[in-house]
Short mmCIF file of C-alpha atoms in Angstrom, two decimals:
data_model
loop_
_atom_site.label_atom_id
_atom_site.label_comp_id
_atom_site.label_asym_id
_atom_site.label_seq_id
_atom_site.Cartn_x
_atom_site.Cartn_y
_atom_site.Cartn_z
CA UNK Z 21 0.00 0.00 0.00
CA UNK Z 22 1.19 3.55 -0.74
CA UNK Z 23 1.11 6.07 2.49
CA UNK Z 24 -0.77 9.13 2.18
CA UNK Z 25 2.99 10.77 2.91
CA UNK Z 26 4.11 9.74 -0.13
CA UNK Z 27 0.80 10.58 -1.90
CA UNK Z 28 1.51 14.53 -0.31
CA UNK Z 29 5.52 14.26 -1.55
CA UNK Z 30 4.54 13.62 -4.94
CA UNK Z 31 1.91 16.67 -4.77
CA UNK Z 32 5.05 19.08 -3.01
CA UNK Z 33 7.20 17.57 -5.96
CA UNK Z 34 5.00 18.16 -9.00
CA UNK Z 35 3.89 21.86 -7.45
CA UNK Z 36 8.16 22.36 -7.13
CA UNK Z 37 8.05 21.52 -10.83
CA UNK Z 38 6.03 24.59 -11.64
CA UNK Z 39 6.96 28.23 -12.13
CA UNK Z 40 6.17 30.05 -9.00
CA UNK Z 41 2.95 31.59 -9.17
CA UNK Z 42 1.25 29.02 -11.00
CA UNK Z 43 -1.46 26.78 -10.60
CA UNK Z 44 -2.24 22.73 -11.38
CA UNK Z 45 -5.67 21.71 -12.00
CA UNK Z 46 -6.30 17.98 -11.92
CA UNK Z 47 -9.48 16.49 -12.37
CA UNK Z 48 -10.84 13.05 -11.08
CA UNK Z 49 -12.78 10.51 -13.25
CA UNK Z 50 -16.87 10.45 -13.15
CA UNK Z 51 -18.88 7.83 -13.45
CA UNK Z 52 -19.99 6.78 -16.74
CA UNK Z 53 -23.62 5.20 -17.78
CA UNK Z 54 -23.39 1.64 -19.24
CA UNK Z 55 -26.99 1.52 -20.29
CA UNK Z 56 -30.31 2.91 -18.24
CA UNK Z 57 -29.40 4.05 -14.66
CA UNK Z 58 -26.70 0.94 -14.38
CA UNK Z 59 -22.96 2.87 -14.61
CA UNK Z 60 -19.58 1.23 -15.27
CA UNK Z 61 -17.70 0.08 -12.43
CA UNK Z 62 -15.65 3.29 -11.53
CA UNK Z 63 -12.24 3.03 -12.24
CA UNK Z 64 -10.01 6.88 -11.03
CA UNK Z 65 -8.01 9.09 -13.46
CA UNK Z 66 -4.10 8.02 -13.42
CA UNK Z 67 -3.05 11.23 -12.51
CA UNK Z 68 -5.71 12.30 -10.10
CA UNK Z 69 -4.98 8.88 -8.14
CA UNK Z 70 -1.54 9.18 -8.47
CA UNK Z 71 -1.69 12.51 -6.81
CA UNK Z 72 -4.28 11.82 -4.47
CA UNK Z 73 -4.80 8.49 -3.39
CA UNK Z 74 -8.15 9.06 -3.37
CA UNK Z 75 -11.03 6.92 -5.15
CA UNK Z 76 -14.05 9.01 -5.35
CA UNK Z 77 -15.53 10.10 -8.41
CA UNK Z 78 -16.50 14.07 -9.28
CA UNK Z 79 -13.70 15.68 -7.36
CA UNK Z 80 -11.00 18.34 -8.35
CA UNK Z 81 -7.24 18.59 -7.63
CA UNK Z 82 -5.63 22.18 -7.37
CA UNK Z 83 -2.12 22.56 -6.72
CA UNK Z 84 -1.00 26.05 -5.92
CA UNK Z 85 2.66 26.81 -6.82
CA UNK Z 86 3.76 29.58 -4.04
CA UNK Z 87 5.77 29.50 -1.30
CA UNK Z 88 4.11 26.67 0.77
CA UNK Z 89 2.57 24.51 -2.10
CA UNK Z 90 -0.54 24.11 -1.18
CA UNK Z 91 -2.76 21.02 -2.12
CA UNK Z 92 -6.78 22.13 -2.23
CA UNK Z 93 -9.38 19.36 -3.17
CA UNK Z 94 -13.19 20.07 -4.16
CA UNK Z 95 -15.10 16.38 -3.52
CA UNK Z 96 -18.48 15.49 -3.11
CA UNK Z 97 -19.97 16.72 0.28
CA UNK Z 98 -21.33 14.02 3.24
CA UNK Z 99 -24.83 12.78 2.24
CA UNK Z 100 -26.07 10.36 4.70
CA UNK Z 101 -29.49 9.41 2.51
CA UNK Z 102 -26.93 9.09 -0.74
CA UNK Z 103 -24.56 7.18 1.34
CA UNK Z 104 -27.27 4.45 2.19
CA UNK Z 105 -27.09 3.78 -1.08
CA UNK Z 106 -23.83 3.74 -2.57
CA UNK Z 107 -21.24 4.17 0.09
CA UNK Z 108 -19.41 6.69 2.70
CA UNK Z 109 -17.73 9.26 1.25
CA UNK Z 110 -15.09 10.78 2.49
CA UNK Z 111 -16.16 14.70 2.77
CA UNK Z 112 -14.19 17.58 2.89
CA UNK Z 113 -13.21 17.24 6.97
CA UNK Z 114 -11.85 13.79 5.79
CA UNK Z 115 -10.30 15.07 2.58
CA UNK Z 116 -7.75 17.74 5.18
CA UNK Z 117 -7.64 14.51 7.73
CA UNK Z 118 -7.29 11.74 5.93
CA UNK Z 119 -5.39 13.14 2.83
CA UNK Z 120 -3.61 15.90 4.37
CA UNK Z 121 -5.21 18.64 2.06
CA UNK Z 122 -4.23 22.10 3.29
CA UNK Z 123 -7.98 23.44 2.05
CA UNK Z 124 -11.25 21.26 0.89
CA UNK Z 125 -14.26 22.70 -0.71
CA UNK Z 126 -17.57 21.05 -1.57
CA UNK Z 127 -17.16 19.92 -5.34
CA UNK Z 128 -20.82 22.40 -6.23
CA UNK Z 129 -18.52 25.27 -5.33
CA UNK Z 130 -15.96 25.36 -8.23
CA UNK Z 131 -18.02 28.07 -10.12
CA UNK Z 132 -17.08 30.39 -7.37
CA UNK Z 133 -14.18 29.12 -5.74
CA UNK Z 134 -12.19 28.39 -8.64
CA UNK Z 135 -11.75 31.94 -9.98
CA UNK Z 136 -10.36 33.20 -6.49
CA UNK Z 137 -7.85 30.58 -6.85
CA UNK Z 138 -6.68 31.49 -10.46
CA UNK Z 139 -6.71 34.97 -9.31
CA UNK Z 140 -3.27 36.80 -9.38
CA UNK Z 141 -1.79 33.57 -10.99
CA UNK Z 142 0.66 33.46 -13.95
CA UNK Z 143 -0.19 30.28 -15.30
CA UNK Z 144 -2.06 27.29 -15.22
CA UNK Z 145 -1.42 23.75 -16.14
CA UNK Z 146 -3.71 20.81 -16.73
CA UNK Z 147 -4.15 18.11 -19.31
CA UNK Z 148 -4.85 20.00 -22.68
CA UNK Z 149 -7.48 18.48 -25.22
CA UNK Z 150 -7.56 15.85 -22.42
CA UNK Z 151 -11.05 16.87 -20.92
CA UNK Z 152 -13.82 18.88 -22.54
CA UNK Z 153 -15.76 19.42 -19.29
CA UNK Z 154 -12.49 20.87 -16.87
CA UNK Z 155 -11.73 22.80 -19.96
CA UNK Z 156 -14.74 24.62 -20.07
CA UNK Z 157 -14.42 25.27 -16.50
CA UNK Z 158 -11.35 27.05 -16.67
CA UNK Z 159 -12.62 29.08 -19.71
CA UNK Z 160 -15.77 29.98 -17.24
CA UNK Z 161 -13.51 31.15 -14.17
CA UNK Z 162 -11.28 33.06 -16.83
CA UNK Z 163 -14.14 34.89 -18.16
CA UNK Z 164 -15.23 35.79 -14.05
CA UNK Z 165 -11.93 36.60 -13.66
CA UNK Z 166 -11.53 38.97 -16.94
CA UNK Z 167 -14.88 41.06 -15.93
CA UNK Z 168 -12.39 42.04 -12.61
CA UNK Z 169 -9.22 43.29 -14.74
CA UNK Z 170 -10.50 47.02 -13.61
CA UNK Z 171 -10.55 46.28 -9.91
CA UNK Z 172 -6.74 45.24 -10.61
CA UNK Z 173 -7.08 41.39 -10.90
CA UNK Z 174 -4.38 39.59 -12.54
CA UNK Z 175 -5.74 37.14 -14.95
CA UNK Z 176 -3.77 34.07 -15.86
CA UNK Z 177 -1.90 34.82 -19.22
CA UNK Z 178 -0.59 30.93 -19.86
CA UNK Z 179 -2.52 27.74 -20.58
CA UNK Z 180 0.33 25.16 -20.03
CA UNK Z 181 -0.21 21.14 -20.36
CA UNK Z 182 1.02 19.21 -17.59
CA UNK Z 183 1.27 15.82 -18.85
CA UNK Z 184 5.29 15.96 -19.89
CA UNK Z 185 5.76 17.17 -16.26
CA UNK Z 186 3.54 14.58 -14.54
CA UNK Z 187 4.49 11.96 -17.19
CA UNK Z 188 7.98 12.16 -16.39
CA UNK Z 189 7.41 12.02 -12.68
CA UNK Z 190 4.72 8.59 -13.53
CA UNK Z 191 7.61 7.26 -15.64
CA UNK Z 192 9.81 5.89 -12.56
CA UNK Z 193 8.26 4.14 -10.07
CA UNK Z 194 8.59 4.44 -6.56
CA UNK Z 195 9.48 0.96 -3.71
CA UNK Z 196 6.01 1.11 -2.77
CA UNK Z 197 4.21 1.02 -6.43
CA UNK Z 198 6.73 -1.88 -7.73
CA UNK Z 199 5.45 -3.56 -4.83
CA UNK Z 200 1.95 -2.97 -5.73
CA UNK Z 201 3.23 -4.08 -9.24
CA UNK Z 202 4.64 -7.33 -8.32
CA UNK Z 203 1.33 -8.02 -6.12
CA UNK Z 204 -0.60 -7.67 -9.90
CA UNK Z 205 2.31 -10.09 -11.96
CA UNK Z 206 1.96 -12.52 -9.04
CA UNK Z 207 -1.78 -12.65 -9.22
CA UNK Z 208 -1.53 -12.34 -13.42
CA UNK Z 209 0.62 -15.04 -13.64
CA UNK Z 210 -1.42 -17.54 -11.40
CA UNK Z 211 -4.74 -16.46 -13.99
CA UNK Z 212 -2.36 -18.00 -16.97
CA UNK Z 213 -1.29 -21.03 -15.14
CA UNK Z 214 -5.65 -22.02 -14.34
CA UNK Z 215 -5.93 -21.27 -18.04
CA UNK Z 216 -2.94 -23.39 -19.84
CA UNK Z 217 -4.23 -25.73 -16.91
CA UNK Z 218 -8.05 -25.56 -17.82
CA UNK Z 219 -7.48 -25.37 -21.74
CA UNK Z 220 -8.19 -28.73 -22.93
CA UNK Z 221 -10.94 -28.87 -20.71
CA UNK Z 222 -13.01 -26.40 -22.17
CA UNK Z 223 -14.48 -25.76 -25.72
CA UNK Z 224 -14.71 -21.62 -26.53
CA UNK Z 225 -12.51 -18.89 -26.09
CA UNK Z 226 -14.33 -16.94 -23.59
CA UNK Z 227 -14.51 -20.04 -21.04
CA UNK Z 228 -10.34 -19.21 -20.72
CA UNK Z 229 -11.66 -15.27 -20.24
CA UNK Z 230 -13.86 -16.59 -17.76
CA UNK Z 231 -10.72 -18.49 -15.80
CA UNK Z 232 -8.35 -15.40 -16.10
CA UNK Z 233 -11.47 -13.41 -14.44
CA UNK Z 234 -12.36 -15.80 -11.82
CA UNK Z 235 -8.82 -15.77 -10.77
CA UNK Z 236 -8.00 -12.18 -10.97
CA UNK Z 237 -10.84 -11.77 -8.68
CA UNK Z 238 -10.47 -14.24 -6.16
CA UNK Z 239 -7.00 -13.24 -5.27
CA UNK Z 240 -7.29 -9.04 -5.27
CA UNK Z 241 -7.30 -7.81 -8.63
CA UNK Z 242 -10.69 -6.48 -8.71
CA UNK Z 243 -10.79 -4.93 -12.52
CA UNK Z 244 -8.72 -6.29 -15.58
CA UNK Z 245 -6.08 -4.06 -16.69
CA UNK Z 246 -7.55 -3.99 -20.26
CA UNK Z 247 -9.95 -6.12 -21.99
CA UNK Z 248 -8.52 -9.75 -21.84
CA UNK Z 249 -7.27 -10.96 -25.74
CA UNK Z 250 -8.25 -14.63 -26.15
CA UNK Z 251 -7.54 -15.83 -29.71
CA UNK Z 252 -7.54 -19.09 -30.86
CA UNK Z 253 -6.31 -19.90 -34.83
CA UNK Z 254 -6.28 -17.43 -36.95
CA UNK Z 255 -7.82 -14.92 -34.21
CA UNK Z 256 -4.57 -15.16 -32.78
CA UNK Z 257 -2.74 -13.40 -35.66
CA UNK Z 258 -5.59 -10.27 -34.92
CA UNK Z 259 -3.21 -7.98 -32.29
CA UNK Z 260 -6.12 -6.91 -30.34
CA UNK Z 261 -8.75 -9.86 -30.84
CA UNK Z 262 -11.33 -9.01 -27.73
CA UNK Z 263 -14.66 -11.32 -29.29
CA UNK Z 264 -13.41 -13.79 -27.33
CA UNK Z 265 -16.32 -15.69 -28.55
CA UNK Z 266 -14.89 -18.46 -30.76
CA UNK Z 267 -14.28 -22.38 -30.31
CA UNK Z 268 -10.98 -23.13 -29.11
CA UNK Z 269 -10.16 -25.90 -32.15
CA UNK Z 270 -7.67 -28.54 -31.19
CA UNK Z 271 -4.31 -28.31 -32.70
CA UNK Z 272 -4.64 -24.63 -32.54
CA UNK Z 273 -2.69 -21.99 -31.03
CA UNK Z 274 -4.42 -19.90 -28.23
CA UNK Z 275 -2.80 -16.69 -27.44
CA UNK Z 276 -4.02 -15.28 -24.29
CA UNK Z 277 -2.61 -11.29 -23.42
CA UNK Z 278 -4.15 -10.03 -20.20
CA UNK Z 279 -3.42 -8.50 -17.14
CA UNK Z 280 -4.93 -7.98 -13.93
CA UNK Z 281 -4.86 -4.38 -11.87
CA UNK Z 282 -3.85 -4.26 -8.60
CA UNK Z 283 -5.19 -0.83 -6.52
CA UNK Z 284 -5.08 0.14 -10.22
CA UNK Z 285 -1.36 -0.75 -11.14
CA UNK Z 286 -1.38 -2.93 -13.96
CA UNK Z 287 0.11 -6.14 -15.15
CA UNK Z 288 0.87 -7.39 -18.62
CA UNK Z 289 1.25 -10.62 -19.62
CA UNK Z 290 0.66 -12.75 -22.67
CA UNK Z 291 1.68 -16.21 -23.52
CA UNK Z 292 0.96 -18.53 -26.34
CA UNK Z 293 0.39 -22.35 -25.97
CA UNK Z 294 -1.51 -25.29 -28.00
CA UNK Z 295 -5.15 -26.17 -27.20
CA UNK Z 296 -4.61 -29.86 -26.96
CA UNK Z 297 -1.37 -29.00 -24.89
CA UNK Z 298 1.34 -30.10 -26.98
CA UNK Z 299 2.83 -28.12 -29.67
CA UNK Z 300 3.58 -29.33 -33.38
CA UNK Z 301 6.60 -29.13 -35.48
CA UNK Z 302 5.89 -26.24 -37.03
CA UNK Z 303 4.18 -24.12 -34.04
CA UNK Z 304 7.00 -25.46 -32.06
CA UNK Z 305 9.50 -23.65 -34.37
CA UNK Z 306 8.05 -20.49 -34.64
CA UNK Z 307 7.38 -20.33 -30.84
CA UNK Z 308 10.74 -20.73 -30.06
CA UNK Z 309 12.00 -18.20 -32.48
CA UNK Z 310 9.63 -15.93 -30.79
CA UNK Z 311 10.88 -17.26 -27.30
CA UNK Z 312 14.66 -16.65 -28.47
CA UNK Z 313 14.08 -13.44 -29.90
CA UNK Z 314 11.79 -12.16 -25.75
CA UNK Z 315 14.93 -13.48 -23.84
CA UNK Z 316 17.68 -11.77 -25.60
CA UNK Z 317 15.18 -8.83 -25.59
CA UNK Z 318 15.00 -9.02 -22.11
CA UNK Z 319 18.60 -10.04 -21.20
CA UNK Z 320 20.04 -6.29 -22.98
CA UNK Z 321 17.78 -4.43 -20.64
CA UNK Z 322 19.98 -2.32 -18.28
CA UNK Z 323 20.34 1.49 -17.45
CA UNK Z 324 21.90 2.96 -20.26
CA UNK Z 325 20.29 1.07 -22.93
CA UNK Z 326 17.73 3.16 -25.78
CA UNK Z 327 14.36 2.49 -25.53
CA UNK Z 328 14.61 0.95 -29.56
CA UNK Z 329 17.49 -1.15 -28.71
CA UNK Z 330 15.55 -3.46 -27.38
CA UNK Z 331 13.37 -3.57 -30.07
CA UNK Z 332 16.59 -3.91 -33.04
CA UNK Z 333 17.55 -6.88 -30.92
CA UNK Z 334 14.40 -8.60 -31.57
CA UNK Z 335 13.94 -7.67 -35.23
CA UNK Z 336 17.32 -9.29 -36.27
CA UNK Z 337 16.65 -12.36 -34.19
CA UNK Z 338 13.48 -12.64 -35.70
CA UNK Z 339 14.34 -11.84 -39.88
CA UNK Z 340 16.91 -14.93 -38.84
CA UNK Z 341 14.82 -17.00 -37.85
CA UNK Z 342 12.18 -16.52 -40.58
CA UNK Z 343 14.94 -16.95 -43.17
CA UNK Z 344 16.05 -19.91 -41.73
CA UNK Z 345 12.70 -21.51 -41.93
CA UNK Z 346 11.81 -20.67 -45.59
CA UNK Z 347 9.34 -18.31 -44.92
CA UNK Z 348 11.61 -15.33 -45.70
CA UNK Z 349 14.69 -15.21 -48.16
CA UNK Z 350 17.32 -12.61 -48.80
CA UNK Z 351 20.21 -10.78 -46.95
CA UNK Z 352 18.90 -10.48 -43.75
CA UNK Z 353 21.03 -7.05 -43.40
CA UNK Z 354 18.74 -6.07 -46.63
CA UNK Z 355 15.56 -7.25 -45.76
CA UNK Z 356 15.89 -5.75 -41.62
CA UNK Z 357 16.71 -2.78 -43.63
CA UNK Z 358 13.62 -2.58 -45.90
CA UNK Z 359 11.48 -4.07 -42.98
CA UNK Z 360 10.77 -7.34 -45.05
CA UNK Z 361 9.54 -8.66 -41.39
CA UNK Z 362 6.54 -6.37 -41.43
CA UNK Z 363 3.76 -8.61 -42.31
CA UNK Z 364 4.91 -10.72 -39.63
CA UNK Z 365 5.89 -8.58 -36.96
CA UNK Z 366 3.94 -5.73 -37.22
CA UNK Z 367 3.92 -3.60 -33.42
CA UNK Z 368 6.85 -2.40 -31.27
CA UNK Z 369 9.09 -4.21 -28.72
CA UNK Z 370 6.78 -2.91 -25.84
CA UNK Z 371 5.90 -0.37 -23.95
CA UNK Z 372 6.07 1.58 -20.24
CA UNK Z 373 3.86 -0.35 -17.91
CA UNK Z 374 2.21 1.23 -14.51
CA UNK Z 375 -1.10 2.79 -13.02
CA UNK Z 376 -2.25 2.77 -17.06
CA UNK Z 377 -1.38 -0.42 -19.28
CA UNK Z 378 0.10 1.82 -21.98
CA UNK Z 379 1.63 4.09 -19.47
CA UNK Z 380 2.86 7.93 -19.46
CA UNK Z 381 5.95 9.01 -20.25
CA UNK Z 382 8.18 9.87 -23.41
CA UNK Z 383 9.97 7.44 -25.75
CA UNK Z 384 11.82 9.81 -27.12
CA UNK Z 385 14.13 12.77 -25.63
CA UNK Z 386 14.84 16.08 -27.58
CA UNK Z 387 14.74 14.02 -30.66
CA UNK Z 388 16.90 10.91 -29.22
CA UNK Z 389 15.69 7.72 -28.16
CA UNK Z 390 15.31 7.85 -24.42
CA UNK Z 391 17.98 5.55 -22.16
CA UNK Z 392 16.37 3.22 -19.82
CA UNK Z 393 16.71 4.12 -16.41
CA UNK Z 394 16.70 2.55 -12.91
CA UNK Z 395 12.75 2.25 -12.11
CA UNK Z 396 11.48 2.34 -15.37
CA UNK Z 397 8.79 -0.52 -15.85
CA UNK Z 398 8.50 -1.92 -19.71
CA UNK Z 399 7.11 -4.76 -21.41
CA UNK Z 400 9.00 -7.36 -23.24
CA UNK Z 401 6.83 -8.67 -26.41
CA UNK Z 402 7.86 -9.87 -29.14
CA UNK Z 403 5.21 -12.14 -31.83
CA UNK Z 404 5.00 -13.20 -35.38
CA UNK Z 405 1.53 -13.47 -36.86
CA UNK Z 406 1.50 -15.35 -40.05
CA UNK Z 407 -1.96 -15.32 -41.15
CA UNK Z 408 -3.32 -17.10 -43.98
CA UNK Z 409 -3.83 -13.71 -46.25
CA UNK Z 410 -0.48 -12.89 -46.36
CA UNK Z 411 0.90 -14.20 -49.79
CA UNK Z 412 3.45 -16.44 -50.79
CA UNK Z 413 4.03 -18.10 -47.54
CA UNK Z 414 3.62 -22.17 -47.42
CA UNK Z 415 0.06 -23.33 -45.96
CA UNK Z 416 2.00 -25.43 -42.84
CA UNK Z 417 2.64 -21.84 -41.51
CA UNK Z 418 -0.84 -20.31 -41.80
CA UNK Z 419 -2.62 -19.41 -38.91
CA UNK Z 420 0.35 -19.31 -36.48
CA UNK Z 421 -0.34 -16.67 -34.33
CA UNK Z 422 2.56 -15.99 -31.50
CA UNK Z 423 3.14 -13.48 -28.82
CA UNK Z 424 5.48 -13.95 -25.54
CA UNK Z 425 4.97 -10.85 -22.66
CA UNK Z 426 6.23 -10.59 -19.97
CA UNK Z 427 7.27 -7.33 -17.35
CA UNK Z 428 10.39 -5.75 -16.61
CA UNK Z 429 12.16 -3.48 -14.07
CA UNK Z 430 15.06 -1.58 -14.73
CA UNK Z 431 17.21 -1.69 -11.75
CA UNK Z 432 20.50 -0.38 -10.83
CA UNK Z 433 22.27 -3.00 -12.21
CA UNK Z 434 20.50 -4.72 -14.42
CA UNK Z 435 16.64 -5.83 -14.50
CA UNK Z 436 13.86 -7.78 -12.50
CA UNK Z 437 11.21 -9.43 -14.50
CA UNK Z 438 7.87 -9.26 -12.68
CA UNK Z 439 6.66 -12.56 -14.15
CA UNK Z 440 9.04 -14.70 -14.52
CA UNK Z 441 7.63 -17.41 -12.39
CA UNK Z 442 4.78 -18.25 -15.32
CA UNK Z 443 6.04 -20.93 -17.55
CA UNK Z 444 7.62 -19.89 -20.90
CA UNK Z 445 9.59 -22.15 -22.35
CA UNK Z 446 7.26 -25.20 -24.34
CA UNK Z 447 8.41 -28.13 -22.35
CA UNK Z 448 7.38 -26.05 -19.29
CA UNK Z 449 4.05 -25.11 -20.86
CA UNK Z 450 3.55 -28.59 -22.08
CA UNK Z 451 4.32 -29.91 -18.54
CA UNK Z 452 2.01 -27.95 -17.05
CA UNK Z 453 -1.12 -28.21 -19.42
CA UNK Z 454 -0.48 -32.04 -18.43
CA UNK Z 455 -1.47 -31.17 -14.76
#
């Protein structure tokens, strides 16, 4: 669990970042309709929860850049008959008591609270073209504030967009998040164990979504990290494949990519094994290509390294590999260089990994790819998709849909891969599925 001091450091940090005389505004998620009066199970902004802690919808972050940084949240207001029905809130006594806010305001006050805030500031930063609603907000207290210019009110001159700052700050992840990040690979990789366990058991694709689920659940991960990809056959060689909804044919591939979310940290795992549990020649080879191409992948990562060398690794290994089986031919200098391995290996090495799934932060610095750096968290992923469309390549191949994922620290000296303890290599997998 993350303390609520380390919650307030990270708000004295980001307001540090800020010219003096400026002002952060940082809004929290609401909750969204599904259909009729039934909503979506709430799920906080990233930022605001980074920031905050805090897991209550409709509520408003301000961060005041001066000489004490102050922290000022606008939440919903106590409501004993509301809270009957759908919970205690925490109020604003709570919000300074509980979340060490130096001010709280009921949220119904922004329209006149707001503009006293932004008065006599320079600037003010929040997520641009990020949110419609806090946009028009600020536009409203602006307009307040301009209709005072002749009483001597400074009006904020700057709109300034706060994700690079906050981004940066997301991108490296504290002792108590990785722990909160191992708790959601340890629980992930148990969900893809019941499935490569349950596989030949069942007869559809969503009946191993319903496995991953039940086990996410049961052990603390309350929400999915994204939208669980279950693809069987050629649904395999579809990236993001979420129908779920097809029969799981044996001596087919299944390639399962899900995570669970942890007190909304996210894990990211995907692993590809045979229905009928053991692997043929030809799945077998491409697999371990794959497999050969994640662990050298994984093996370079180390402070220092660009973000895209990690990816050249893998694209070499890979063009190899494919012209070693047939299914490409050439130079493999040449055909890396014209990207011959496209149709095959269409998406990037990875990506960061933390309180979003495709998490914050830059790839790229000033123009350069960005070195990795002690608590960074990426993902490892390499595949090769060789569906049936693509032309010219020998039928044994079609339909051979692979993808290997797993999560990585950067540490001092090297890396820590979050899930290593699921099963990876095929005599593992196949070891297991005979359980």
């Amino acid at each position: 669990m993350i303390s609520q001091q380390e919650y307030q450091t990270r708000r004295n940090q980001l307001a540090k970042k800020l010219p003096e005389g400026s002002i952060a505004i940082i809004p929290a998620a609401r909750e969204v309709l599904r259909n009729g009066d039934a909503h979506y199970r709430f799920r906080q902004d990233s930022n605001f929860y980074y920031l905050t802690g805090f897991n209550e919808p409709d509520a408003l972050l301000v961060l005041i850049r001066d000489e004490s940084s102050q922290s000022i949240l606008f939440s919903r207001t106590r409501n004993p008959a509301e809270e009957q029905w759908t919970g205690k809130r925490l109020g604003q006594d709570g919000a300074l008591s509980e979340l060490g806010m130096h001010a709280a305001f009921p949220i119904g006050s922004v329209a006149e609270e707001l503009p006293k805030l932004l008065s006599g500031k320079s600037a003010i930063y929040y997520a641009l073209a990020r949110n419609p609603d806090l946009e028009k907000t600020i536009m409203q207290s602006l307009v307040t504030l301009k209709g005072q210019v002749r009483r001597g009110v400074k009006v904020p001159d700057q709109l300034c967009d706060l994700e690079p700052i906050l981004g940066e700050m997301r991108l490296f992840k504290s002792d108590a998040e990785l722990d909160l990040m191992r708790r959601a690979a340890t629980i992930s990789v148990k969900a893809h164990e019941q499935a490569m366990r349950r596989c030949k058991h069942l007869e559809h694709e969503y009946q191993l979504e319903a496995e991953l689920i039940y086990e996410f659940s049961r052990h603390g991960c309350r929400s999915v990290a994204y939208d669980p990809i279950v693809g069987c056959g050629e649904n395999a060689c579809i990236l993001h494949y979420t129908d779920n909804n097809k029969p799981l044919h044996r001596g087919s591939l299944v390639l399962i990519d899900a995570g669970g979310e942890y007190e909304n940290y996210a894990a990211d795992i995907t692993r590809t094994f045979p229905v009928n549990g053991k692997f043929s020649p030809e799945q077998k080879s491409i697999y371990e290509l794959v497999l050969k191409a994640q662990k050298a992948g994984i093996a370079a990562v180390k402070p220092g390294l660009p973000w895209n060398a990690v990816q050249q690794i893998m694209i070499r290994i890979l063009t190899e590999g494919l012209c070693a089986l047939g299914i490409l031919q050439g130079d493999v200098d040449e055909l890396v260089a014209k990207e011959a391995y496209k149709p095959f290996y269409m998406h990037n090495s990875g990506h960061w990994l933390g309180l979003d799934v495709h998490d914050c932060g830059l790839y790229k610095v000033h123009g350069e790819w960005r070195p990795l750096e002690p608590g960074m968290v990426l993902t490892v992923e390499p595949g090769l998709y060789i569906s049936s469309t693509i032309p010219g390549v020998d039928k044994r191949w079609w339909d051979i849909g692979v993808r290997i994922e797993d999560d990585v620290v950067v540490t001092k000296t090297g890396h820590e891969v979050l899930t290593a303890a699921l099963p990876v290599d095929v005599d593992e997998i196949e070891a297991l599925m005979r359980d």
